[in-house]
């Protein structure tokens, strides 16, 4: 038999695995106590599983819940979601909404429709590399745009475009970015939209976290700012505000594009699992969401503050620095140059704490001395223990490296 590799279609060369997703299996195989600061998971206590259980029980009488559903999404969920979004300041028309199987499917559909071999795509650095893996899977050519505390450096994007040409697609996570936790300032949002409008670029606004703001002022989404000027597609998910295992997300885009996405999906997964859609529809329509979100915002704020305090206490003397997110799940820790966080990862896991090393968030393998910490999943006391273990691991690895 010929080797499998000789049979794969040439375009599969761009398909890469995900270090982030691989951590789920790796951590699942650990038998000792590990403080989980790696995955972008909600707190276990933040998942309203008792309410879900009760609502799922009620689906027994709802036979349509187990049939095929419409590709654009279950009618009940579409209605409940549009009302929920309107209540949270996002106006969207019935024909601008597609229900998806999580945020990842939204990213995949956008890339499937817009990215072809050699198309230039601007991505943030660091960025969510499951997003860039999707782009490379469709053979896009990426350029990394650096960021700082105010999100993507839009001036640097402009300079890159003058060297390389205007990007066809701009992939950004402007609000409580994964992994950095930073937020694109209003001024930069305005400029990004101006540039996208001038270049005719499509902006892919990946936004799983904006409903989890616990500090600072609300900012308009890129989609809102771009209305009538630039083409912005919003990709969203219930993974962070309800539960990732539901695999329910949504896309907001212009009606013509929603139609094409429906077509593209019909050769993919037909529809998002209808029982999960009905479950989310009931959760929203029965009015559970607002109180739930209000509690999450308080809890995640407490967790962020506790983690920053632990970092100051445990790593303050090392010359480490970290970001100050105003919402979401993550902060980004930069250690002194000589610390290699890939090496640190193994020692940290042995000590009983997990994070994701910085290189996993850059297509060019940058950020070897940085790492992502999720403050979402573990309660403050556990996070403090995790940071103390991290300190021990830094000492062990730097002793060996010196
Ligand atoms: C920026 C970003 N986009 C997309 C996703 C994927 O969301 P989902 O799990 O709903 O597919 C995530 C999840 O971590 C994310 O952080």
JSON list of C-alpha atoms and ligand atoms in Angstrom, two decimals, residues 102-104 107 128 171 173 178 206 208-209 237 239-240 247 330, ligand 1:
[
{"chain": "A", "resi": 102, "resn": "UNK", "atom": "CA", "xyz": [-19.13, 26.62, 18.56]},
{"chain": "A", "resi": 103, "resn": "UNK", "atom": "CA", "xyz": [-16.90, 29.52, 17.67]},
{"chain": "A", "resi": 104, "resn": "UNK", "atom": "CA", "xyz": [-14.47, 27.26, 15.82]},
{"chain": "A", "resi": 107, "resn": "UNK", "atom": "CA", "xyz": [-13.91, 30.67, 12.07]},
{"chain": "A", "resi": 128, "resn": "UNK", "atom": "CA", "xyz": [-5.30, 32.27, 19.17]},
{"chain": "A", "resi": 171, "resn": "UNK", "atom": "CA", "xyz": [-8.16, 38.16, 11.90]},
{"chain": "A", "resi": 173, "resn": "UNK", "atom": "CA", "xyz": [-9.72, 39.12, 18.80]},
{"chain": "A", "resi": 178, "resn": "UNK", "atom": "CA", "xyz": [-6.82, 35.18, 23.80]},
{"chain": "A", "resi": 206, "resn": "UNK", "atom": "CA", "xyz": [-13.45, 36.71, 16.88]},
{"chain": "A", "resi": 208, "resn": "UNK", "atom": "CA", "xyz": [-16.03, 34.87, 22.62]},
{"chain": "A", "resi": 209, "resn": "UNK", "atom": "CA", "xyz": [-15.41, 37.09, 25.67]},
{"chain": "A", "resi": 237, "resn": "UNK", "atom": "CA", "xyz": [-19.82, 31.37, 21.17]},
{"chain": "A", "resi": 239, "resn": "UNK", "atom": "CA", "xyz": [-18.54, 28.20, 25.24]},
{"chain": "A", "resi": 240, "resn": "UNK", "atom": "CA", "xyz": [-17.25, 30.78, 27.66]},
{"chain": "A", "resi": 247, "resn": "UNK", "atom": "CA", "xyz": [-20.79, 23.35, 21.16]},
{"chain": "A", "resi": 330, "resn": "UNK", "atom": "CA", "xyz": [-6.64, 35.12, 30.43]},
{"chain": "B", "resi": 1, "resn": "LIG", "atom": "C1", "xyz": [-10.49, 33.58, 20.61]},
{"chain": "B", "resi": 1, "resn": "LIG", "atom": "C2", "xyz": [-11.24, 32.30, 20.51]},
{"chain": "B", "resi": 1, "resn": "LIG", "atom": "N1", "xyz": [-11.90, 32.02, 19.40]},
{"chain": "B", "resi": 1, "resn": "LIG", "atom": "C3", "xyz": [-12.60, 30.89, 19.25]},
{"chain": "B", "resi": 1, "resn": "LIG", "atom": "C4", "xyz": [-12.66, 29.96, 20.28]},
{"chain": "B", "resi": 1, "resn": "LIG", "atom": "C5", "xyz": [-13.39, 28.68, 20.04]},
{"chain": "B", "resi": 1, "resn": "LIG", "atom": "O1", "xyz": [-14.62, 28.65, 20.66]},
{"chain": "B", "resi": 1, "resn": "LIG", "atom": "P1", "xyz": [-15.44, 27.29, 20.71]},
{"chain": "B", "resi": 1, "resn": "LIG", "atom": "O2", "xyz": [-14.88, 26.47, 21.83]},
{"chain": "B", "resi": 1, "resn": "LIG", "atom": "O3", "xyz": [-16.84, 27.74, 20.95]},
{"chain": "B", "resi": 1, "resn": "LIG", "atom": "O4", "xyz": [-15.31, 26.60, 19.39]},
{"chain": "B", "resi": 1, "resn": "LIG", "atom": "C6", "xyz": [-12.00, 30.22, 21.48]},
{"chain": "B", "resi": 1, "resn": "LIG", "atom": "C7", "xyz": [-11.98, 29.23, 22.56]},
{"chain": "B", "resi": 1, "resn": "LIG", "atom": "O5", "xyz": [-11.05, 29.15, 23.33]},
{"chain": "B", "resi": 1, "resn": "LIG", "atom": "C8", "xyz": [-11.27, 31.43, 21.60]},
{"chain": "B", "resi": 1, "resn": "LIG", "atom": "O6", "xyz": [-10.62, 31.76, 22.72]}
]
